[in-house]
PDB file of C-alpha atoms in Angstrom:
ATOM      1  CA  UNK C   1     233.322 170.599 210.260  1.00  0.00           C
ATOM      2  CA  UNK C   2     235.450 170.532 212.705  1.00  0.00           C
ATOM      3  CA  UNK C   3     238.796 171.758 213.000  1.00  0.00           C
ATOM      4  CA  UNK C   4     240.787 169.198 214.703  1.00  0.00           C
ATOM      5  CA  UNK C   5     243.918 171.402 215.787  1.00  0.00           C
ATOM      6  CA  UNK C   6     241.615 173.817 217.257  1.00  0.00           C
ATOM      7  CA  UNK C   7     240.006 171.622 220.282  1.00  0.00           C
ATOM      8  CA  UNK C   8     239.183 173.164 223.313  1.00  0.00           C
ATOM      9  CA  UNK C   9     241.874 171.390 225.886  1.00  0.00           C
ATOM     10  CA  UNK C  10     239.554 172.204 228.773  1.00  0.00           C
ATOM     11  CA  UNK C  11     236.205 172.717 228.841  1.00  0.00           C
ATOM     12  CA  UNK C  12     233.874 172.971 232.013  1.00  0.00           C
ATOM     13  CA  UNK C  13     230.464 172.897 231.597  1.00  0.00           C
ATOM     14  CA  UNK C  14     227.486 173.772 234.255  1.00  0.00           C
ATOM     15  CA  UNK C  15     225.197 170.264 233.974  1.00  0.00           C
ATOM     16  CA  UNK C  16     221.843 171.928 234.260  1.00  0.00           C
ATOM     17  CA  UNK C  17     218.192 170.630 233.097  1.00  0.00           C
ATOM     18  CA  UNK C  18     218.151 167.182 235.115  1.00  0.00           C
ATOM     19  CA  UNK C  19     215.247 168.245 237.485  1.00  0.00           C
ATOM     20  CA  UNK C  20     212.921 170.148 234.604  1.00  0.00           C
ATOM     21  CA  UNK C  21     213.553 167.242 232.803  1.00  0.00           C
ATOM     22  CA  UNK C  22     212.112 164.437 234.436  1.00  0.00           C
ATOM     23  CA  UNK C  23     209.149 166.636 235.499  1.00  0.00           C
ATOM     24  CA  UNK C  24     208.422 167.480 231.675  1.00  0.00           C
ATOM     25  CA  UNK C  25     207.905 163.633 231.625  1.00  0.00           C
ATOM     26  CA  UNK C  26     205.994 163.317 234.738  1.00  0.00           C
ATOM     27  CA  UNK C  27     208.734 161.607 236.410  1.00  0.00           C
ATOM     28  CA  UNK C  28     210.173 162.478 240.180  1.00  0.00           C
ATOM     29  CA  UNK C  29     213.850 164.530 239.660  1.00  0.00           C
ATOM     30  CA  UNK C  30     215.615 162.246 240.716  1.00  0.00           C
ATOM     31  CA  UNK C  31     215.073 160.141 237.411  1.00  0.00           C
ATOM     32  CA  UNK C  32     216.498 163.035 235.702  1.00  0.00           C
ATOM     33  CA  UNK C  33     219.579 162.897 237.946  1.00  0.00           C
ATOM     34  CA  UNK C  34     220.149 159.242 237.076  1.00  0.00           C
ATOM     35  CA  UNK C  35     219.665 159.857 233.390  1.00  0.00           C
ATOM     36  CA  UNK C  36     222.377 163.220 234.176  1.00  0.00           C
ATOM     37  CA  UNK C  37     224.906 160.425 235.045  1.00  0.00           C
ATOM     38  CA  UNK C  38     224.579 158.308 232.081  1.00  0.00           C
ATOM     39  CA  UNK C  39     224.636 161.704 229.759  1.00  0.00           C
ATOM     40  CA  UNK C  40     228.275 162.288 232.186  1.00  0.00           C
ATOM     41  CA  UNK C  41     229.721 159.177 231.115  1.00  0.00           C
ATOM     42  CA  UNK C  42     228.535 159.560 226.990  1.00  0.00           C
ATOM     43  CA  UNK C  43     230.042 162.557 227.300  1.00  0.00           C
ATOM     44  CA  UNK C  44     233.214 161.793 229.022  1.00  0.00           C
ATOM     45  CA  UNK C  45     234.075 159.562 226.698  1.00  0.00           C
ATOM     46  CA  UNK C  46     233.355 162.078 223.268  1.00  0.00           C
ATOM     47  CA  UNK C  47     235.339 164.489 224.966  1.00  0.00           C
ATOM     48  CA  UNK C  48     238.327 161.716 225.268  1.00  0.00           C
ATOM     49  CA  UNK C  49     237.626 160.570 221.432  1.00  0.00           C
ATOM     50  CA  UNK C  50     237.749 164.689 220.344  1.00  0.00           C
ATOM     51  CA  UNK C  51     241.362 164.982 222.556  1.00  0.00           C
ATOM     52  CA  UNK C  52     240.270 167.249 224.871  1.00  0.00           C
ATOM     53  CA  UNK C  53     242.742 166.999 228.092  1.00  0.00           C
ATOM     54  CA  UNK C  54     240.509 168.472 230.864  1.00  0.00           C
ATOM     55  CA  UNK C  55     236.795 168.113 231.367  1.00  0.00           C
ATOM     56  CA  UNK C  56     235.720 169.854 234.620  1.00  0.00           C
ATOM     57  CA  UNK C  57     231.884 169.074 235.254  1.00  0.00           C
ATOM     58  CA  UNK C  58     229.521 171.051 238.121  1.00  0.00           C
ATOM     59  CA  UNK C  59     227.862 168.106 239.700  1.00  0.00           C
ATOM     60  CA  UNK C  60     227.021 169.723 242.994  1.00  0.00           C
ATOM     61  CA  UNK C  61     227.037 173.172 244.370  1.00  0.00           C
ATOM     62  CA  UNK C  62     227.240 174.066 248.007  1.00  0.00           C
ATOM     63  CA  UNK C  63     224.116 176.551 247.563  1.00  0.00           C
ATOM     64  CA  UNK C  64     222.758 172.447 246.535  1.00  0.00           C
ATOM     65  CA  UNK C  65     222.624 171.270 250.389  1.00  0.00           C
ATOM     66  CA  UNK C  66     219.673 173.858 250.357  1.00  0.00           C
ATOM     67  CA  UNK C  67     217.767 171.504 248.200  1.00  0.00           C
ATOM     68  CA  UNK C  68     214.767 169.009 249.829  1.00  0.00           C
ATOM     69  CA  UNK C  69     216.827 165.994 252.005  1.00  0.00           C
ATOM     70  CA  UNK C  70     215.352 163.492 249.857  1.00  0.00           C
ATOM     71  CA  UNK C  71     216.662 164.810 246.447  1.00  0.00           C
ATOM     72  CA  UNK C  72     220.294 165.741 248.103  1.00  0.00           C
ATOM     73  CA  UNK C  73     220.197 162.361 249.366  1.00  0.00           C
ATOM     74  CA  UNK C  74     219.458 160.820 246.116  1.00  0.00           C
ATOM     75  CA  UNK C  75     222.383 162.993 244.582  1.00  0.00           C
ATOM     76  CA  UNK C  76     224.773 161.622 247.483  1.00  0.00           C
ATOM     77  CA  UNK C  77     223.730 157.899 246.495  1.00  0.00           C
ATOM     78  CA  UNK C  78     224.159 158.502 242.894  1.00  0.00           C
ATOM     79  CA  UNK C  79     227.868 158.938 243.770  1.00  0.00           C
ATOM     80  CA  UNK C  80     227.810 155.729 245.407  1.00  0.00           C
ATOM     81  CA  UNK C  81     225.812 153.601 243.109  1.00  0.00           C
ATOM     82  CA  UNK C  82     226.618 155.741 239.425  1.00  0.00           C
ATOM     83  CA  UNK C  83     230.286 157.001 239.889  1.00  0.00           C
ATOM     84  CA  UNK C  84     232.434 153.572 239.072  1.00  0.00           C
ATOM     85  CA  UNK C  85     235.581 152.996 237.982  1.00  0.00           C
ATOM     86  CA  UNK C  86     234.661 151.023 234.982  1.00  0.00           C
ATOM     87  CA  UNK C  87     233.986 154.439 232.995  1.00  0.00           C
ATOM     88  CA  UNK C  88     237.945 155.528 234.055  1.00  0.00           C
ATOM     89  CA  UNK C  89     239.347 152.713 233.577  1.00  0.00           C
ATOM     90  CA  UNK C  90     237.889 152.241 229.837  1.00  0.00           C
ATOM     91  CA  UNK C  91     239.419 155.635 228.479  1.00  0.00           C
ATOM     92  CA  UNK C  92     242.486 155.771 230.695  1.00  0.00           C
ATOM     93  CA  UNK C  93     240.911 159.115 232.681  1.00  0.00           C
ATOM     94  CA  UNK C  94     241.779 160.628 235.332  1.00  0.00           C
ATOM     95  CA  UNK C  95     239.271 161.567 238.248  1.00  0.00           C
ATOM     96  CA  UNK C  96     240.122 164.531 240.373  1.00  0.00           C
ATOM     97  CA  UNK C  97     237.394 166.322 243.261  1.00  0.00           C
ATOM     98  CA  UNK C  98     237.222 169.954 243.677  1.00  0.00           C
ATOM     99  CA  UNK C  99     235.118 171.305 246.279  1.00  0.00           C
ATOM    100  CA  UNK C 100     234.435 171.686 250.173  1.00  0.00           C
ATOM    101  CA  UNK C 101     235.147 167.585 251.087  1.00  0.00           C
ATOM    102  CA  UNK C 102     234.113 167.978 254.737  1.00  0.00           C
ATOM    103  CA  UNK C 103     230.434 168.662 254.128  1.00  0.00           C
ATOM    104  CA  UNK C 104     230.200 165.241 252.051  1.00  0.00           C
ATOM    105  CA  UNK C 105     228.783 162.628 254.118  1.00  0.00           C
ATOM    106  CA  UNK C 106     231.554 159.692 254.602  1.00  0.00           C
ATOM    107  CA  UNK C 107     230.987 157.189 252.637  1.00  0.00           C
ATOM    108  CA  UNK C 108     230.630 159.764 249.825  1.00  0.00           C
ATOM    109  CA  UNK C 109     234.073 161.348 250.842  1.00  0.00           C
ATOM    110  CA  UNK C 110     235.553 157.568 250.994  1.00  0.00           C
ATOM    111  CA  UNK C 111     234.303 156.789 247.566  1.00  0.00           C
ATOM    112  CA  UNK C 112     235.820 159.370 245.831  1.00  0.00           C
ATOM    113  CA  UNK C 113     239.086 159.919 247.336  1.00  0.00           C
ATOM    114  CA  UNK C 114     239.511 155.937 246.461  1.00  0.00           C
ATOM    115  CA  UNK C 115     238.631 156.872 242.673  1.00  0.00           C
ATOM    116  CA  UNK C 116     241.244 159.590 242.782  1.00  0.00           C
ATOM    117  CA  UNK C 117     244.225 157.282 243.778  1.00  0.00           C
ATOM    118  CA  UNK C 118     242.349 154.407 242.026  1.00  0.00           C
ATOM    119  CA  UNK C 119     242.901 156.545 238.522  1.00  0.00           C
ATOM    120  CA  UNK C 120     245.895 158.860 239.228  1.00  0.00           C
ATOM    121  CA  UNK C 121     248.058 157.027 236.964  1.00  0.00           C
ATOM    122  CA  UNK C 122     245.611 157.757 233.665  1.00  0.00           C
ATOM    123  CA  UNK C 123     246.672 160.686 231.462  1.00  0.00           C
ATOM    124  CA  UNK C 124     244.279 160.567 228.526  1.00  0.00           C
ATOM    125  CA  UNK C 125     242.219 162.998 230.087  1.00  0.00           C
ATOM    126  CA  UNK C 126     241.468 164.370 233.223  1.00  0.00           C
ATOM    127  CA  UNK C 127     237.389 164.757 234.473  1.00  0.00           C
ATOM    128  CA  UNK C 128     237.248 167.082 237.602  1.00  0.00           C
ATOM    129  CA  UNK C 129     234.172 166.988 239.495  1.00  0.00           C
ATOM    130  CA  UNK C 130     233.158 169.865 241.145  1.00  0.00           C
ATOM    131  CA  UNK C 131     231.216 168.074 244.308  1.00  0.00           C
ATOM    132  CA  UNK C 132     229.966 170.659 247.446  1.00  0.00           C
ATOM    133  CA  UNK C 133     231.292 173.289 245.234  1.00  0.00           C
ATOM    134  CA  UNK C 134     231.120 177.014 244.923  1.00  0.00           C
ATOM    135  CA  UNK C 135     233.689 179.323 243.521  1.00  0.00           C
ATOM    136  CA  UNK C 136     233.097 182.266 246.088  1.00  0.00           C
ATOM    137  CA  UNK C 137     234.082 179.319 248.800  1.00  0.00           C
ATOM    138  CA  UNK C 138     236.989 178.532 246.429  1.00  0.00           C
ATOM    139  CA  UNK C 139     238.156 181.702 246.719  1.00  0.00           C
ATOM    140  CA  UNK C 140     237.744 182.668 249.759  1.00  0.00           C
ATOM    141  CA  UNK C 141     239.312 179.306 250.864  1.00  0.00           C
ATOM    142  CA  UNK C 142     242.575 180.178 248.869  1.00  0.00           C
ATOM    143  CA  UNK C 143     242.767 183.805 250.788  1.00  0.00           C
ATOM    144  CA  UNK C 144     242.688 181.814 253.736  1.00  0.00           C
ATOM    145  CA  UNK C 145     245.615 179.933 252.816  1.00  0.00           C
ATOM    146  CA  UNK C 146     247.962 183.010 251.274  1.00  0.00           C
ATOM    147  CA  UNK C 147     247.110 184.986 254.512  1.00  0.00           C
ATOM    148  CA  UNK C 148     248.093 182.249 256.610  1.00  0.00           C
ATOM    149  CA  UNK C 149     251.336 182.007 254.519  1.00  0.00           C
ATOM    150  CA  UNK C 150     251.752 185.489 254.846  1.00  0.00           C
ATOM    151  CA  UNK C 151     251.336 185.569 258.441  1.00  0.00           C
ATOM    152  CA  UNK C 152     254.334 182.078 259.119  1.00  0.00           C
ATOM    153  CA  UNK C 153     256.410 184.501 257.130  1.00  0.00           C
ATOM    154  CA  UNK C 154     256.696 182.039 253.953  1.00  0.00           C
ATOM    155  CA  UNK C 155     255.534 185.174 251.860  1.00  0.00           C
ATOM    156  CA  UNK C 156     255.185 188.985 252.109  1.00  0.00           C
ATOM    157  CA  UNK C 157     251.805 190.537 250.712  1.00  0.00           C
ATOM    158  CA  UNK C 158     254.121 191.699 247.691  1.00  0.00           C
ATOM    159  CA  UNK C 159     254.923 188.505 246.715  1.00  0.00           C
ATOM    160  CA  UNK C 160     250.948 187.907 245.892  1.00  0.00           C
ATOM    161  CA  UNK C 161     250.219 187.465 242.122  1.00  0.00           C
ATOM    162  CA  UNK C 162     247.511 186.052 240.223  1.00  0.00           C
ATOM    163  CA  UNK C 163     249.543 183.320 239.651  1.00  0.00           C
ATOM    164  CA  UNK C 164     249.364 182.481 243.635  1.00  0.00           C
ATOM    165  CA  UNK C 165     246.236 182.891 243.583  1.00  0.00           C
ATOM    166  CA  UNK C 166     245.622 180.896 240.758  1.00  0.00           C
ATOM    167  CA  UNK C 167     247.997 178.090 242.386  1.00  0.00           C
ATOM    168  CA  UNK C 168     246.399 178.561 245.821  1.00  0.00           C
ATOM    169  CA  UNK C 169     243.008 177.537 244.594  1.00  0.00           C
ATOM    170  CA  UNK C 170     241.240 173.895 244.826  1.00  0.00           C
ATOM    171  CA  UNK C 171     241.584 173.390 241.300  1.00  0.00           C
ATOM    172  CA  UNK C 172     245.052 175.320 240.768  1.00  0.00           C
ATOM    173  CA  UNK C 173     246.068 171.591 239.473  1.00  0.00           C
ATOM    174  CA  UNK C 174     244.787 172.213 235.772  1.00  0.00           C
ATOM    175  CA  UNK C 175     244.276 175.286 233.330  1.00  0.00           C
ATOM    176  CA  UNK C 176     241.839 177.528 232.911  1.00  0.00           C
ATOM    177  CA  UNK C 177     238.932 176.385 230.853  1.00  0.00           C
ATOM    178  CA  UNK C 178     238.900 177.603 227.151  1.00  0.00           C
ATOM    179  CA  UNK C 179     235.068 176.866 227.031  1.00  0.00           C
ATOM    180  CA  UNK C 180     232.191 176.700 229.257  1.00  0.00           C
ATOM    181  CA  UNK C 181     229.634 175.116 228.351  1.00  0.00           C
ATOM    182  CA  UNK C 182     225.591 175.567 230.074  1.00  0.00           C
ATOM    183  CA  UNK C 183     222.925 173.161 229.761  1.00  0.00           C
ATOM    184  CA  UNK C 184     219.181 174.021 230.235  1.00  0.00           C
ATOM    185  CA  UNK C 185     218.461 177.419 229.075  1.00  0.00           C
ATOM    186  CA  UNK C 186     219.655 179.414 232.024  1.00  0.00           C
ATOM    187  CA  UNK C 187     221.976 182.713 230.806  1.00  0.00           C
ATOM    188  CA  UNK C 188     224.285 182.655 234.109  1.00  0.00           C
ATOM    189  CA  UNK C 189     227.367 181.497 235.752  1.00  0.00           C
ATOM    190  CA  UNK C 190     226.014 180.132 238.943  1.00  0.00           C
ATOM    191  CA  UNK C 191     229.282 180.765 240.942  1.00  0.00           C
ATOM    192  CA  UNK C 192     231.198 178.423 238.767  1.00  0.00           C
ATOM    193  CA  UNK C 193     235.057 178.924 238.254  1.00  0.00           C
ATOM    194  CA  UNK C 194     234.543 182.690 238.907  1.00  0.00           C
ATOM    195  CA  UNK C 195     238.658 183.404 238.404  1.00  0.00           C
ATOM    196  CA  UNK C 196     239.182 180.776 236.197  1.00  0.00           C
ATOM    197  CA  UNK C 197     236.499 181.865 233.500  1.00  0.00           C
ATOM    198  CA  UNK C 198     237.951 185.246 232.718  1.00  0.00           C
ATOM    199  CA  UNK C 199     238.677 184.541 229.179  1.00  0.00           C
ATOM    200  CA  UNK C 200     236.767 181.346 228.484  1.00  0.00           C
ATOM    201  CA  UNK C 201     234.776 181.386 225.540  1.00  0.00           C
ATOM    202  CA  UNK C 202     230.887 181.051 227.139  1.00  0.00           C
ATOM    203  CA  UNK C 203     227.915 178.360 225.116  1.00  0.00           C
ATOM    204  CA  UNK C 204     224.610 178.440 226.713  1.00  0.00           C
ATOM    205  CA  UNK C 205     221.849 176.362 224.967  1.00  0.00           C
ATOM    206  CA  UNK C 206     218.769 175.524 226.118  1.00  0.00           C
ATOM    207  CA  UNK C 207     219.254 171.653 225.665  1.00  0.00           C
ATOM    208  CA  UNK C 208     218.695 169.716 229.045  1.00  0.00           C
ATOM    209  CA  UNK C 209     222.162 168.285 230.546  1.00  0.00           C
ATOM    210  CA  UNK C 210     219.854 164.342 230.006  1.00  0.00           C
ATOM    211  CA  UNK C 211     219.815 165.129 225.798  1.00  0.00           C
ATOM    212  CA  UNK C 212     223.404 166.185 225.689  1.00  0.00           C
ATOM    213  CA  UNK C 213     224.796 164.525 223.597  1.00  0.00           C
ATOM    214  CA  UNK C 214     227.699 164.213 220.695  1.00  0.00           C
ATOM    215  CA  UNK C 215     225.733 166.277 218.443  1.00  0.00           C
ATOM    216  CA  UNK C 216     225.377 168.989 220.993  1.00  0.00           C
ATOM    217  CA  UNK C 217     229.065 169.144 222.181  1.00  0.00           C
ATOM    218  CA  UNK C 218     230.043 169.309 218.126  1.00  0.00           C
ATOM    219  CA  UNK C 219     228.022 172.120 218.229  1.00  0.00           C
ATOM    220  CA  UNK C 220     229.654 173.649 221.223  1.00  0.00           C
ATOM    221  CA  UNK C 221     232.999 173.144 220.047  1.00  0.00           C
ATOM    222  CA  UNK C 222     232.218 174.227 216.189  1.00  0.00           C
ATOM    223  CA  UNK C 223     230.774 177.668 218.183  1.00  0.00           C
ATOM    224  CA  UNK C 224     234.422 177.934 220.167  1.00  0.00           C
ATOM    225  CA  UNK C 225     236.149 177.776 216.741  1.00  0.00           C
ATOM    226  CA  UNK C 226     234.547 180.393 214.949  1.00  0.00           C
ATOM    227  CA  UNK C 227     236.218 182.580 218.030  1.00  0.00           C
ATOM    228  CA  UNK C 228     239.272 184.779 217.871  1.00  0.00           C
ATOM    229  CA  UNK C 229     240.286 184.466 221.643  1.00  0.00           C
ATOM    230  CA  UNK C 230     242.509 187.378 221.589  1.00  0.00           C
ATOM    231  CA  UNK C 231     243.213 188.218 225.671  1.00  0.00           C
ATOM    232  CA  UNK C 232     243.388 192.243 225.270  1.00  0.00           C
ATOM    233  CA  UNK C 233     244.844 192.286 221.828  1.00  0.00           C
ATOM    234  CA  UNK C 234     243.655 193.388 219.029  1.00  0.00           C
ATOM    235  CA  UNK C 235     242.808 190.917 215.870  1.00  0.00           C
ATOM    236  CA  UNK C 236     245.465 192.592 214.058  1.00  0.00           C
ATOM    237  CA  UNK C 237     247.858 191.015 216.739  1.00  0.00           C
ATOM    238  CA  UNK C 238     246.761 187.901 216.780  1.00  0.00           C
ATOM    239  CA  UNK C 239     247.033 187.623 213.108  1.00  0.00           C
ATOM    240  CA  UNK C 240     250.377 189.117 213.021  1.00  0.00           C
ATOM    241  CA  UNK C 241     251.293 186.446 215.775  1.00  0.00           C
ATOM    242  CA  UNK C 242     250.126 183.549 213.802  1.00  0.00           C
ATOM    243  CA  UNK C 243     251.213 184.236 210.956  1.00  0.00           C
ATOM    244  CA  UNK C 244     255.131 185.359 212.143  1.00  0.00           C
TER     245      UNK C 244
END
């Protein structure tokens, strides 16, 4: 059963399985990818019914643009054809993009920074889509910024905190995730939210991202609340804390 003041506010999960999936069913990947976006917007909106405020999903990583042209092109389109407004607009959500924008091809780019003013007024729920994304670039791509800072004088390298870091990042907009969630049986991070996973609580299962479904996330979320998440202290602490 679910504990209904314990919900995850932001969980990020790594959408893996589409690929294996359609090729289990003798179909080409791309099938899989199509069914991945209809599995995005069930899941979307379960997230929005459970109250969860952030929902950060891995749609495309830059170590992706390695992939055959035909599929990345067929992941591109699916942006174009899959990713409407109709799904925001229903549960009041907002879209945000996080991710290297200038190796999107235009139309691509267009489409989503219209979705992102299209929806900026929602506050249900925000669903960040991690498009051309790695974390490592992340990173590196907020060092960039603090040394330039650093350098125009606006900061001396004793000012730097893991808060500016944190705030320098592409998705310094929202909180870290309590829970990450992996589809498809793989046991690894695949350069996801490096710095913001440090104390996320981590679910693999071996469901494909296609058959996610309500059940699954239940499960997921029933799995974060059997967790003490207790950030360097001791359970004795935490206890203490709660019950002071």
């Amino acid at each position: 059963m679910i504990d209904k003041n314990n919900i995850p506010q932001h969980i990020a999960i790594i959408m893996d399985g589409n690929g294996r999936w359609a090729q289990e069913r003798g179909q080409v990947r791309t099938a899989g990818h199509i069914e991945g976006v209809a599995a995005l917007q069930r899941i979307t909106a379960d997230c929005c019914r459970l109250g969860v405020k952030y929902l950060t999903l891995y749609a495309f990583s830059t170590e992706n643009w390695n992939r055959p042209n035909d599929e990345v092109a067929a992941l591109m389109g699916l942006v174009l054809t899959h990713l409407t407004e109709e799904l925001f607009d229903k549960n009041h959500v907002r879209m945000r993009v996080i991710g290297d924008r200038s190796r999107l091809p235009e139309a691509v780019r267009e489409k989503l920074e219209w979705m992102e003013e299209h929806t900026a007024s929602y506050d249900v729920m925000t669903v960040t889509l991690a498009i051309s994304y790695s974390s490592r670039w992340e990173i590196t791509d907020a060092v960039k910024q603090i040394a330039q800072e650093v350098k125009e004088g606006k900061m001396t390298p004793e000012d730097i905190t893991e808060y500016t870091i944190s705030q320098h990042l592409n998705s310094g907009f929202q909180p870290d995730p309590d829970l990450l969630i992996r589809t498809g049986g793989e046991l690894r991070i695949s350069n996801y939210l490096l710095w913001q996973i440090a104390y996320s609580e981590l679910y693999f299962t071996p469901v494909y991202w296609p058959d996610f479904n309500n059940d699954e996330l239940i499960k997921a979320v029933e799995y974060y609340q059997t967790k003490q998440r207790r950030f360097g202290k001791t359970g004795a602490q935490i206890e203490e804390e709660k019950n002071s």
